[in-house]
Amino acid sequence: MDFRNVYILIRKEARDSVKNWWFVLYTICFSALALLLLFLASSRSEIAGFSGFGRTAASLINLVLLFIPLIALVTGAISISNERENGTLSYLLSHPITKSEIFTGKFIGLLLSIWFSISLGFGLAGIAISIRGGGGDISKFLMTAVLSAILAASLLSVGFLISVFSKKAAKATGIAVFLWLVFIVIGDLGIMGSTVAMDLGIKQVFILALFNPTEVFKIASVLTLSPRFEVLGPVGIYAFKTFGREGLFYLLLSVMALWILIPLGYAFLSFSVLRREEL
Amino acid sequence: MHYILALIVVAGVVASTTKSVAETYTVSPTGSINSISKAIGLSKDGDTVEVEKGAYKGRIVVDKSIKLIGIDKPSIDGQGKGTVVLIKAPKCTFKGFLVIGSGESLTIEDAGIVLDSAPDSIIEDNKLEDVLFGIYLKNSRRSLIKNNVIIGKDLPLPQRGDGIRLWYSPETHILYNHTTQTRDLVMWWSGNTLIKGNKIEKGRYGLHYMYSNDNVFEDNLFIDNFVGGFLMYSSGIRFYHNIFARNQGLATGYGVGFKDLDDVVAEENLFIDNRIGLYLDNSPHLIDSWNKIEKNVIAFNDIGASFMPSIERNIIVSNSFIDNAEQIEVRGGGTLSGNKWFKENEGNFWSDYKGYDENNDGIGEIPYLAESLFESLVDRYPNLRIFIFSPVSQAIELASHAFPIFKPEPKVTDEYPMINSYIPEKFKGFKKKFSMGFLIISTLMVFIPLVLYFYLVKKTKGKVSD
């Protein structure tokens, strides 16, 4: 693998993402909403010197949970399928460049673009918070941003997996939006339904929740932002007591790492076995 | 004849006063009286024993009504055995000492200072360290405990003793003390007491009433305990201007818990950042009793107020429920319609109220209804609380609004929700901290991506056009 080629592709992707209307729109929406939410929520963030895990943190987590998976899944899904549909992929491959270089370059390029927009959104929100004087602990705020970046990486790799198996960008986008719904609503709804219907125990609910990367992100950020874990109820207390604060955090991080590595690895293998005429 | 009688009486009075003229004994490590016990042995009722600075080993027993005054905080060291200071006579004063090193037996209740049948006594300006129980009053009514600092032993909670314990000691005043790392501040069968201006931290139950009626506590701070105040089996408790903060014990973690409590008046208290701000269990339990909970601020708790099912006859008005993750919980589900959530055009402030105020009278035009489907699901299936803050919780709310068939019965109906929160003056006026580091890092987070982006895009243009 020639890293010069990869570097050129990274720059190409970065430039393409600015040209991509959807991507710019998502970034603007995310930043604007983050700004607005925090301006509204931090107005009553402190009484008598105490502040809690209030609406500020909850709204930030919610915003990340809604937007980041959508951006990551959709951009990932159209990344390869779009070029394949337009024929630009075979054009690219006619240059002295390998498929693994294209894959790596695309992934890193898009990941950087998404990370940039996360950083932008969090940065604007952070400025709003510090101007309102509701600052608090910067390390917690940064940690939430880092967790969002990891969440973005895991869903981008799921997006790539969709992209590799789709010949048309429209189909890929459709699947991505459906998966987004599954991750943020339908999956959790399913667990909630089974908990009520089948009277699932604490352990089962916790294990089922671990299968959803967005839920894992949420638990990890509550763990970061909240001084205690009881806010997540008996399941949270169980997880906290079983693994301890650090152990639980590493467990959640490794689940997210698996969510990056497995789909990405599978996508990479499938992409590299594709024959030239299939592209 | 009368004159003679009067003379005899006067002579008698003079004689008795001269006889009991109060004497002062001075104890110092180098003086002729070098132990406190020796001075107590020499003294009689009404005398004063002054103790100069020094380290005095061994436990002491005060069996006369005397004043023990420490000068420059002399220390009394129990050397890890039994109770350090035992006061057994009424009207004693014990002031200005450092009391250290009690035993560690919970069964014989080793303490720093014990008042046993010593009513009308004063315990003031002492510091107690490394003691199992702190100050323990048995059958000692009308006593005063003021300005003491009590630091418990660094033991696991089940092995600790109470910071201050009252046992059949009514009318006692507990003022401006500070206890840390102890178990409870507890009163057993002690009514008509006043507890004011204390700071109680890192204990089990900050304040604990057992069968103690008509008590008042105000201006106290209960922080970092398992439970701020657990008030049980009592009636006529009134409390004002207290702060209950960060009480976060596992499974408990109440700011204040009521258990079989009647005729309570709670006004202008702050319940903040606890697991559960206010917890009501079978209170009031008498059929003709009403509890009044008014003008309190309940903010930033995981659950604002938690009720056991079928709690009735509480008047909960003019409180501000601010940004609790769940405002009201009914354990096991159900409604709280047997309580009064509003009276004469005044309800409570709810930070999640979505109504409006058309005529600017500070009261919302549509009622506040606590009828969240997600919350009522969580109340019935606590395991589902793991999904709090997830988009799925909002999706469920949305569905219940779109299809009212799913809507649960409202837990609370407040016909006159307040538009503005009411925060008592005492809790205002804290300045927010402005963090320059926060601003700088946030600004960097905005500009670094922009610069990198600009760099990447510009260079690529050049390369590609080659």
XYZ file of C-alpha atoms in Angstrom:
745
model
C 0.000 0.000 0.000
C 1.405 3.349 -1.026
C 0.608 5.934 1.614
C 1.156 8.800 -0.823
C -1.812 7.506 -2.802
C -3.837 7.111 0.390
C -2.980 10.680 1.388
C -4.105 12.023 -1.979
C -7.364 10.095 -1.640
C -7.912 11.431 1.867
C -7.617 14.960 0.475
C -9.956 14.095 -2.347
C -12.574 12.814 0.097
C -12.239 15.887 2.274
C -12.833 18.079 -0.760
C -15.750 15.953 -1.940
C -17.449 16.120 1.430
C -17.484 19.932 1.284
C -19.110 19.658 -2.113
C -21.604 17.141 -0.728
C -24.758 19.099 0.027
C -26.094 16.639 2.566
C -22.910 16.577 4.538
C -22.742 20.369 4.768
C -26.401 20.529 5.740
C -25.951 17.942 8.515
C -22.945 19.815 9.861
C -24.761 23.136 9.902
C -27.852 21.602 11.533
C -25.809 19.775 14.161
C -23.775 22.858 15.068
C -26.777 25.177 15.109
C -28.871 22.828 17.237
C -26.021 22.185 19.662
C -25.581 25.924 20.045
C -29.280 26.580 20.487
C -29.907 23.718 22.906
C -27.047 24.640 25.166
C -27.965 28.318 25.175
C -31.474 27.406 26.238
C -30.597 24.660 28.675
C -27.694 26.259 30.513
C -29.840 29.197 31.617
C -30.823 27.381 34.811
C -27.838 25.146 35.237
C -26.872 26.173 38.759
C -28.627 26.837 42.051
C -26.774 27.647 45.247
C -23.525 26.469 43.689
C -24.853 23.012 42.798
C -25.396 21.714 39.334
C -26.589 18.325 38.280
C -26.664 15.988 35.345
C -29.329 18.193 33.917
C -30.983 18.954 30.678
C -27.758 20.384 29.220
C -25.968 17.058 29.239
C -29.092 15.092 28.337
C -29.819 17.293 25.333
C -26.240 17.070 24.150
C -26.343 13.270 24.289
C -29.682 13.232 22.517
C -28.451 15.498 19.772
C -25.375 13.370 19.190
C -27.513 10.228 19.173
C -29.830 11.641 16.520
C -27.355 13.332 14.206
C -24.013 11.571 14.305
C -25.347 8.096 13.358
C -27.323 9.644 10.516
C -24.333 11.556 9.113
C -21.984 8.601 9.524
C -24.303 5.938 8.119
C -25.433 7.950 5.098
C -21.991 9.270 4.133
C -20.534 5.808 4.570
C -23.308 4.206 2.541
C -22.956 6.481 -0.471
C -19.138 6.587 -0.393
C -18.370 3.603 -2.613
C -21.802 2.926 -4.092
C -22.020 6.425 -5.543
C -18.671 6.186 -7.315
C -19.558 2.725 -8.493
C -22.838 3.932 -9.944
C -21.189 6.902 -11.703
C -18.403 4.751 -13.053
C -15.770 6.927 -11.370
C -14.573 3.939 -9.358
C -13.411 2.033 -12.436
C -11.887 5.266 -13.698
C -9.974 5.636 -10.428
C -8.810 2.040 -10.646
C -7.398 2.586 -14.112
C -4.747 4.694 -12.362
C -1.803 2.990 -10.645
C -3.734 2.643 -7.403
C -4.989 -0.439 -5.579
C -8.423 -1.186 -4.156
C -7.114 -1.303 -0.592
C -5.618 2.155 -1.056
C -8.954 3.468 -2.297
C -10.793 1.847 0.611
C -8.371 3.117 3.229
C -8.188 6.590 1.734
C -11.943 6.880 1.518
C -12.539 5.677 5.063
C -9.940 7.936 6.643
C -10.966 10.895 4.492
C -14.627 10.584 5.419
C -13.870 9.862 9.061
C -11.776 13.026 9.263
C -14.550 15.034 7.631
C -17.093 13.770 10.150
C -14.723 14.338 13.036
C -14.227 17.889 11.831
C -17.946 18.530 11.869
C -18.291 16.971 15.346
C -15.465 19.157 16.582
C -17.157 22.187 15.032
C -20.483 21.415 16.678
C -18.992 20.681 20.100
C -16.699 23.699 19.862
C -19.563 26.101 19.135
C -21.600 24.556 21.961
C -18.593 24.850 24.268
C -18.212 28.539 23.449
C -21.904 29.005 24.247
C -21.530 27.177 27.565
C -18.464 29.112 28.647
C -20.004 32.466 27.717
C -23.059 31.588 29.794
C -20.682 30.699 32.628
C -21.995 27.176 33.047
C -18.564 25.779 32.292
C -17.792 23.059 34.745
C -15.436 20.284 33.888
C -13.806 20.631 30.458
C -12.426 17.079 30.563
C -15.958 15.613 30.739
C -16.998 17.765 27.817
C -13.979 16.666 25.774
C -14.572 13.040 26.706
C -18.126 13.259 25.367
C -16.737 14.679 22.122
C -14.236 11.823 21.898
C -16.982 9.265 22.535
C -19.043 10.887 19.777
C -16.045 10.549 17.470
C -15.799 6.836 18.278
C -19.549 6.429 17.719
C -19.139 8.133 14.344
C -16.313 5.753 13.406
C -18.370 2.666 14.265
C -21.393 3.803 12.284
C -19.242 4.934 9.375
C -17.831 1.442 9.134
C -21.372 0.036 9.140
C -22.110 2.530 6.347
C -19.121 1.226 4.378
C -20.441 -2.295 4.737
C -23.769 -1.187 3.235
C -21.918 0.655 0.489
C -19.824 -2.313 -0.584
C -22.935 -4.441 -1.077
C -24.970 -1.813 -2.941
C -24.670 -1.091 -6.648
C -26.864 2.008 -6.489
C -26.392 4.975 -4.144
C -30.148 5.405 -3.680
C -30.495 1.847 -2.422
C -27.534 2.313 -0.078
C -29.040 5.523 1.326
C -32.345 3.755 1.882
C -30.711 0.927 3.789
C -28.633 3.436 5.787
C -31.694 5.412 6.875
C -33.495 2.208 7.812
C -30.518 1.032 9.875
C -30.391 4.446 11.516
C -34.000 3.961 12.602
C -33.149 0.488 13.869
C -30.205 1.744 15.895
C -31.895 4.696 17.535
C -35.517 3.566 17.892
C -36.591 0.174 16.639
C -33.839 -1.842 18.308
C -34.402 -0.257 21.729
C -38.133 -0.521 21.263
C -37.677 -4.233 20.630
C -35.704 -4.653 23.850
C -38.270 -2.630 25.784
C -41.091 -4.696 24.329
C -39.415 -7.968 25.194
C -38.607 -6.706 28.694
C -42.289 -6.003 29.288
C -43.606 -9.081 27.487
C -41.077 -11.676 28.591
C -40.109 -10.095 31.912
C -36.409 -10.000 31.061
C -33.977 -9.769 33.958
C -31.398 -7.091 34.643
C -28.583 -9.073 33.066
C -30.440 -9.837 29.842
C -31.459 -6.209 29.364
C -27.866 -5.088 29.872
C -26.467 -7.623 27.398
C -29.109 -6.777 24.795
C -28.373 -3.068 25.180
C -24.690 -3.768 24.482
C -25.600 -4.932 20.970
C -26.574 -1.411 19.995
C -23.634 0.976 19.415
C -25.777 4.065 20.059
C -26.933 2.631 23.377
C -23.329 1.817 24.269
C -22.344 5.385 23.473
C -25.176 6.686 25.663
C -24.230 4.531 28.634
C -20.579 5.537 28.270
C -21.396 9.241 28.135
C -23.740 9.057 31.118
C -20.867 7.311 32.905
C -18.597 10.188 31.915
C -20.946 13.079 32.609
C -22.773 11.905 35.701
C -21.037 11.543 39.049
C -23.165 8.482 39.711
C -24.789 5.752 37.751
C -28.115 5.247 39.528
C -29.722 7.531 36.967
C -29.839 4.495 34.660
C -31.843 2.478 37.164
C -31.293 -1.100 38.360
C -29.570 -2.142 35.128
C -27.099 0.720 35.475
C -26.465 -0.129 39.116
C -25.937 -3.791 38.185
C -23.417 -2.893 35.476
C -21.641 -0.454 37.763
C -21.435 -2.933 40.637
C -20.326 -5.834 38.455
C -17.592 -4.128 36.468
C -16.760 -1.008 38.482
C -16.532 2.430 36.913
C -13.319 1.845 34.979
C -14.046 -1.743 34.036
C -17.434 -0.775 32.675
C -15.928 2.087 30.719
C -13.351 -0.197 29.097
C -16.032 -2.792 28.393
C -18.118 -0.180 26.594
C -15.096 1.102 24.683
C -14.209 -2.392 23.517
C -17.778 -3.021 22.358
C -17.519 0.159 20.305
C -14.141 -0.923 18.960
C -15.732 -4.212 17.840
C -18.435 -2.196 16.124
C -15.693 -0.411 14.180
C -13.485 -3.399 13.385
C -15.988 -6.116 12.429
C -18.116 -4.236 9.841
C -15.057 -2.469 8.464
C -13.065 -5.679 8.175
C -15.962 -7.459 6.501
C -16.494 -4.537 4.112
C -12.798 -4.455 3.269
C -12.652 -8.186 2.505
C -15.796 -8.057 0.375
C -14.497 -5.026 -1.466
C -11.113 -6.552 -2.203
C -12.611 -9.767 -3.646
C -14.856 -7.803 -6.025
C -13.766 -8.331 -9.629
C -13.035 -5.429 -11.897
C -16.091 -5.997 -14.117
C -18.393 -5.985 -11.082
C -17.430 -2.422 -10.202
C -40.867 37.966 116.678
C -41.113 38.557 112.927
C -37.839 40.446 112.982
C -36.072 37.578 114.655
C -37.479 35.123 112.127
C -36.402 37.331 109.263
C -32.916 37.625 110.724
C -32.615 33.900 111.041
C -33.700 33.453 107.434
C -31.243 36.097 106.201
C -28.437 34.595 108.270
C -29.270 31.193 106.843
C -29.186 32.457 103.280
C -25.871 34.233 103.829
C -24.389 31.172 105.458
C -25.490 28.889 102.653
C -24.150 31.204 99.924
C -20.777 31.589 101.598
C -20.630 27.863 102.018
C -21.341 27.217 98.331
C -19.265 30.044 96.912
C -18.085 28.794 93.567
C -14.422 27.956 93.515
C -12.182 27.580 90.501
C -9.595 24.825 90.212
C -6.936 25.035 87.548
C -5.500 21.922 85.995
C -2.202 22.093 84.128
C 0.283 19.374 83.199
C 2.973 21.024 85.352
C 0.842 22.428 88.186
C -0.102 20.945 91.553
C -3.325 19.556 90.063
C -2.122 17.699 86.990
C -5.124 15.511 86.202
C -8.697 16.437 85.409
C -10.082 13.582 87.515
C -8.197 14.904 90.543
C -9.746 18.348 90.068
C -13.203 16.832 89.737
C -12.591 14.929 92.949
C -11.692 18.142 94.800
C -14.593 20.176 93.428
C -18.202 20.384 94.504
C -21.449 21.324 92.737
C -21.255 24.761 91.100
C -17.464 24.920 90.922
C -15.413 25.552 87.833
C -12.488 23.488 86.644
C -10.230 25.222 84.159
C -7.937 23.006 82.159
C -4.828 24.510 80.592
C -3.335 23.406 77.332
C -1.869 19.920 77.367
C -2.461 16.299 76.471
C -4.425 14.497 79.194
C -4.551 10.715 78.937
C -7.324 8.566 80.289
C -11.087 8.702 80.477
C -12.903 11.060 82.813
C -16.186 10.843 84.687
C -17.993 14.012 85.757
C -20.362 13.214 88.640
C -20.878 16.741 89.987
C -22.651 19.750 88.507
C -19.516 21.627 87.548
C -18.168 23.665 84.662
C -15.257 22.102 82.795
C -13.591 24.754 80.675
C -10.680 24.008 78.366
C -8.229 26.803 77.694
C -6.468 26.649 74.283
C -8.079 23.274 73.446
C -6.478 20.774 75.831
C -6.907 17.206 74.621
C -8.485 14.285 76.459
C -7.397 10.964 75.017
C -9.436 7.831 75.721
C -6.607 5.752 74.241
C -9.001 3.623 72.202
C -10.988 2.228 75.132
C -14.589 2.893 76.176
C -16.222 6.291 76.439
C -13.858 9.239 76.807
C -15.979 11.720 78.762
C -18.938 10.542 80.843
C -21.114 13.243 82.430
C -23.532 11.966 85.074
C -24.668 15.113 86.878
C -27.202 17.762 85.779
C -26.303 21.333 84.820
C -22.773 20.585 83.711
C -20.807 22.596 81.191
C -18.149 20.998 79.031
C -16.455 23.528 76.803
C -13.369 23.987 74.670
C -11.799 20.496 74.620
C -10.336 18.182 72.044
C -11.724 14.709 72.723
C -10.027 11.819 70.942
C -9.762 8.054 70.860
C -12.926 6.314 72.048
C -13.313 2.535 71.846
C -14.839 0.794 68.853
C -17.593 -1.270 70.423
C -21.070 -0.789 68.974
C -22.616 -3.080 71.622
C -21.561 -0.957 74.605
C -21.757 2.192 72.451
C -18.362 3.780 73.018
C -18.572 7.540 72.554
C -16.639 10.776 72.742
C -18.989 12.426 75.209
C -21.912 10.759 76.969
C -24.489 12.675 79.005
C -26.251 10.163 81.199
C -29.105 11.666 83.224
C -27.478 15.059 82.945
C -30.283 17.478 82.021
C -29.680 21.208 81.431
C -26.076 20.615 80.416
C -24.038 22.513 77.857
C -21.579 20.922 75.428
C -19.896 23.700 73.505
C -16.901 24.480 71.275
C -15.391 21.003 71.424
C -13.716 19.018 68.747
C -14.181 15.243 68.738
C -11.951 13.069 66.624
C -11.523 9.344 66.144
C -14.637 8.570 68.195
C -17.246 5.872 67.495
C -20.293 7.769 68.725
C -19.823 11.518 68.995
C -22.105 13.139 71.562
C -24.622 10.811 73.154
C -27.431 12.145 75.347
C -29.400 9.735 77.518
C -32.251 11.093 79.617
C -30.714 14.557 79.471
C -33.424 17.030 78.586
C -33.058 20.769 77.859
C -29.368 20.415 76.996
C -27.450 22.540 74.533
C -25.010 21.138 71.969
C -23.343 23.979 70.168
C -20.398 24.649 67.868
C -18.869 21.191 68.121
C -16.940 19.462 65.378
C -17.289 15.681 65.272
C -15.131 13.512 63.045
C -15.951 9.815 63.201
C -13.688 6.838 62.860
C -12.717 5.834 59.342
C -14.716 2.589 59.498
C -17.077 0.877 57.064
C -20.580 2.241 57.523
C -22.062 -0.742 59.422
C -19.384 -0.381 62.090
C -19.793 3.343 62.695
C -21.626 5.072 65.502
C -23.899 8.113 65.458
C -22.448 11.610 65.318
C -25.031 12.931 67.724
C -27.629 10.721 69.383
C -30.495 11.783 71.623
C -32.242 9.182 73.753
C -35.242 10.471 75.758
C -33.742 13.951 75.747
C -36.489 16.349 74.663
C -36.189 20.148 74.391
C -32.514 19.862 73.483
C -30.976 22.427 71.145
C -28.382 21.312 68.593
C -26.830 24.370 66.996
C -24.033 25.032 64.505
C -22.260 21.690 64.793
C -20.358 19.959 62.038
C -20.283 16.179 61.808
C -18.471 14.136 59.232
C -17.854 10.447 58.633
C -20.325 9.326 61.278
C -23.578 7.361 61.018
C -26.646 9.444 61.898
C -27.758 12.504 63.777
C -30.563 10.622 65.454
C -33.270 11.371 67.999
C -35.154 8.658 69.808
C -38.239 9.713 71.779
C -37.017 13.311 71.970
C -39.601 15.961 71.122
C -39.588 19.763 71.006
C -35.967 20.002 69.941
C -34.382 22.612 67.701
C -31.674 21.731 65.194
C -30.211 24.734 63.473
C -27.242 25.702 61.322
C -25.508 22.318 61.380
C -23.483 20.807 58.604
C -23.873 17.045 58.398
C -21.807 15.238 55.794
C -20.570 11.809 54.733
C -22.860 9.896 57.060
C -25.684 7.435 56.633
C -28.847 9.362 57.554
C -27.944 13.032 57.933
C -30.907 13.476 60.267
C -32.997 10.683 61.662
C -36.118 11.112 63.822
C -37.570 8.074 65.544
C -40.774 8.591 67.522
C -39.852 12.210 68.157
C -42.690 14.700 67.815
C -42.958 18.455 67.377
C -39.377 19.044 66.302
C -37.992 21.913 64.254
C -34.899 21.962 62.090
C -33.735 24.856 59.950
C -30.766 26.286 58.037
C -28.886 23.001 58.053
C -26.797 21.564 55.261
C -27.010 17.802 54.664
C -24.511 16.819 52.017
C -22.905 13.636 50.680
C -24.842 11.348 53.020
C -26.649 8.188 52.001
C -29.891 9.936 52.938
C -30.133 13.631 53.830
C -32.881 13.218 56.389
C -34.916 10.123 57.169
C -37.857 11.178 59.306
C -39.816 8.293 60.766
C -42.803 7.554 63.001
C -43.169 11.112 64.237
C -45.623 13.950 63.939
C -45.465 17.716 63.898
C -42.039 17.993 62.284
C -41.387 21.437 60.788
C -38.359 22.297 58.685
C -37.261 25.418 56.832
C -34.345 26.663 54.695
C -32.342 23.453 54.767
C -30.171 22.283 51.903
C -30.200 18.575 51.079
C -27.536 18.015 48.453
C -25.732 15.119 46.800
C -27.249 12.446 49.064
C -26.759 9.502 46.767
C -26.742 6.217 48.612
C -27.398 3.167 46.485
C -31.050 2.096 46.612
C -31.813 4.970 49.013
C -30.198 8.324 48.192
C -33.120 10.460 49.366
C -32.809 14.177 50.036
C -35.505 13.647 52.663
C -37.510 10.490 53.265
C -40.836 10.469 55.138
C -41.931 7.240 56.776
C -45.220 7.284 58.718
C -44.902 11.008 59.266
C -47.858 13.206 60.197
C -48.504 16.957 60.257
C -45.250 17.901 58.575
C -44.520 21.440 57.444
C -41.667 21.729 54.940
C -41.000 25.198 53.577
C -38.316 26.837 51.451
C -35.900 23.923 51.500
C -33.572 23.056 48.658
C -33.355 19.441 47.463
C -30.604 19.297 44.896
C -28.559 16.675 43.064
C -29.812 13.764 45.171
C -30.824 10.448 43.719
C -34.384 11.151 44.872
C -35.246 14.629 46.154
C -38.198 13.737 48.334
C -39.456 10.264 49.199
C -42.848 9.647 50.782
C -43.793 6.322 52.299
C -47.141 6.037 54.082
C -47.130 9.710 55.052
C -49.313 11.019 56.468
C -50.566 7.800 57.936
C -53.299 9.180 60.229
C -56.612 9.665 58.484
C -57.117 13.282 59.660
C -53.565 14.466 59.120
C -52.263 16.633 56.255
C -48.638 17.332 55.358
C -47.684 20.735 53.924
C -44.823 20.867 51.442
C -44.580 24.416 50.129
C -42.145 26.760 48.385
C -39.361 24.193 48.196
C -36.914 23.954 45.321
C -36.461 20.404 44.013
C -33.804 20.481 41.336
C -31.351 18.302 39.399
C -32.293 15.054 41.129
C -32.596 11.793 39.228
C -36.152 11.683 40.546
C -37.736 14.831 41.951
C -40.230 13.224 44.297
C -40.922 9.536 44.682
C -44.151 8.234 46.185
C -45.174 4.820 47.346
C -48.573 3.900 45.892
C -51.783 5.364 47.341
C -50.107 8.211 49.222
C -52.762 10.813 50.074
C -53.344 14.054 51.966
C -50.188 15.946 51.106
C -50.483 19.596 50.091
C -47.717 20.167 47.568
C -47.967 23.769 46.398
C -45.654 26.579 45.223
C -42.684 24.265 44.882
C -40.296 24.474 41.948
C -39.527 21.187 40.244
C -36.502 22.025 38.108
C -34.772 19.685 35.649
C -35.172 16.439 37.542
C -34.586 13.544 35.153
C -38.001 12.297 36.280
C -40.122 14.862 38.122
C -42.545 12.552 39.942
C -42.333 8.812 40.400
C -45.112 6.580 41.664
C -43.543 3.269 42.543
C -45.393 0.514 40.778
C -47.440 2.995 38.765
C -50.721 4.749 39.559
C -51.785 8.307 40.250
C -51.407 10.764 43.101
C -54.820 12.387 42.844
C -55.404 12.055 46.591
C -52.920 14.883 47.154
C -53.398 18.601 46.547
C -51.096 19.880 43.818
C -52.684 23.336 43.678
C -54.890 25.601 45.771
C -56.643 28.916 45.080
C -55.029 29.686 41.737
C -51.581 28.529 42.731
C -49.810 25.359 41.755
C -46.166 24.404 41.349
C -43.455 25.294 38.865
C -42.554 22.444 36.496
C -39.533 22.925 34.259
C -41.019 20.522 31.692
C -44.323 22.423 31.448
C -45.115 23.142 27.834
C -48.059 25.520 28.242
C -48.290 29.293 27.963
C -49.469 32.280 29.977
C -52.026 34.236 27.963
C -53.033 36.883 30.519
C -49.633 37.376 32.203
C -50.743 36.421 35.696
C -47.834 34.004 36.134
C -50.115 30.977 35.880
C -50.181 28.717 32.813
C -53.506 28.541 30.969
C -53.508 24.789 30.445
C -52.947 22.292 33.267
C -49.650 20.513 33.802
C -50.127 16.792 33.427
C -47.413 14.327 34.389
C -48.507 11.672 31.937
C -45.328 10.558 30.256
C -45.751 7.083 28.811
C -42.046 6.338 29.098
C -42.029 7.361 32.783
C -45.069 5.283 33.613
C -43.446 2.319 31.860
C -40.284 2.885 33.882
C -42.283 3.181 37.104
C -43.740 -0.248 36.421
C -40.616 -1.852 34.899
C -37.601 -0.204 36.576
C -35.167 -2.112 34.324
C -36.275 0.077 31.433
C -34.668 3.102 33.068
C -31.493 2.193 31.155
C -33.175 3.717 28.072
C -33.527 7.153 29.654
C -32.009 9.963 27.491
C -32.204 7.678 24.435
C -34.200 8.816 21.404
C -36.469 5.830 21.992
C -37.894 7.517 25.100
C -38.923 10.544 23.012
C -40.251 8.297 20.268
C -42.526 6.650 22.805
C -43.734 10.058 24.042
C -44.425 11.087 20.480
C -46.389 7.920 19.849
C -48.484 8.407 22.990
C -49.326 11.951 21.902
C -50.184 10.867 18.382
C -52.276 7.918 19.566
C -53.880 8.959 22.882
C -55.026 5.397 23.421
C -51.526 4.720 24.781
C -51.611 7.717 27.106
C -51.380 6.706 30.770
C -53.538 8.297 33.433
C -51.722 11.429 34.645
C -49.718 10.860 37.819
C -50.185 14.508 38.729
C -52.631 17.139 37.512
C -51.689 20.706 38.358
C -54.451 23.066 37.247
C -52.449 26.224 37.989
C -48.833 25.590 37.002
C -46.520 28.491 37.768
C -44.708 30.050 34.811
C -41.681 31.207 36.819
C -39.754 29.232 39.379
C -39.577 30.495 42.956
C -36.116 30.297 44.481
C -35.812 31.602 48.069
C -33.368 34.471 48.586
C -31.078 32.287 50.670
C -30.263 30.071 47.702
C -29.643 32.911 45.255
C -26.611 35.047 44.653
C -24.036 32.411 43.833
C -21.862 33.606 41.002
C -21.269 31.314 38.094
C -17.682 30.434 37.487
C -16.332 31.604 34.166
C -13.719 29.210 32.833
C -11.190 30.702 30.419
C -9.762 27.246 29.650
C -13.184 26.057 28.566
C -13.540 28.990 26.181
C -10.062 28.569 24.696
C -10.411 24.833 24.113
C -13.866 25.268 22.607
C -12.582 27.951 20.278
C -9.724 25.683 19.221
C -12.246 22.926 18.546
C -13.985 25.271 16.119
C -10.927 26.686 14.376
C -8.594 23.717 14.043
C -11.017 21.765 11.801
C -11.697 24.857 9.729
C -7.981 25.508 9.165
C -7.247 21.842 8.410
C -10.175 21.702 6.052
C -9.043 24.787 4.220
C -5.520 23.386 3.961
C -6.644 19.964 2.666
C -9.073 21.348 0.120
C -6.687 23.990 -1.225
C -3.720 21.654 -1.660
C -5.846 18.995 -3.338
C -7.034 21.504 -5.908
C -3.458 22.284 -6.870
C -2.487 18.632 -7.140
C -5.460 17.542 -9.165
C -5.181 20.365 -11.692
C -1.557 19.323 -12.405
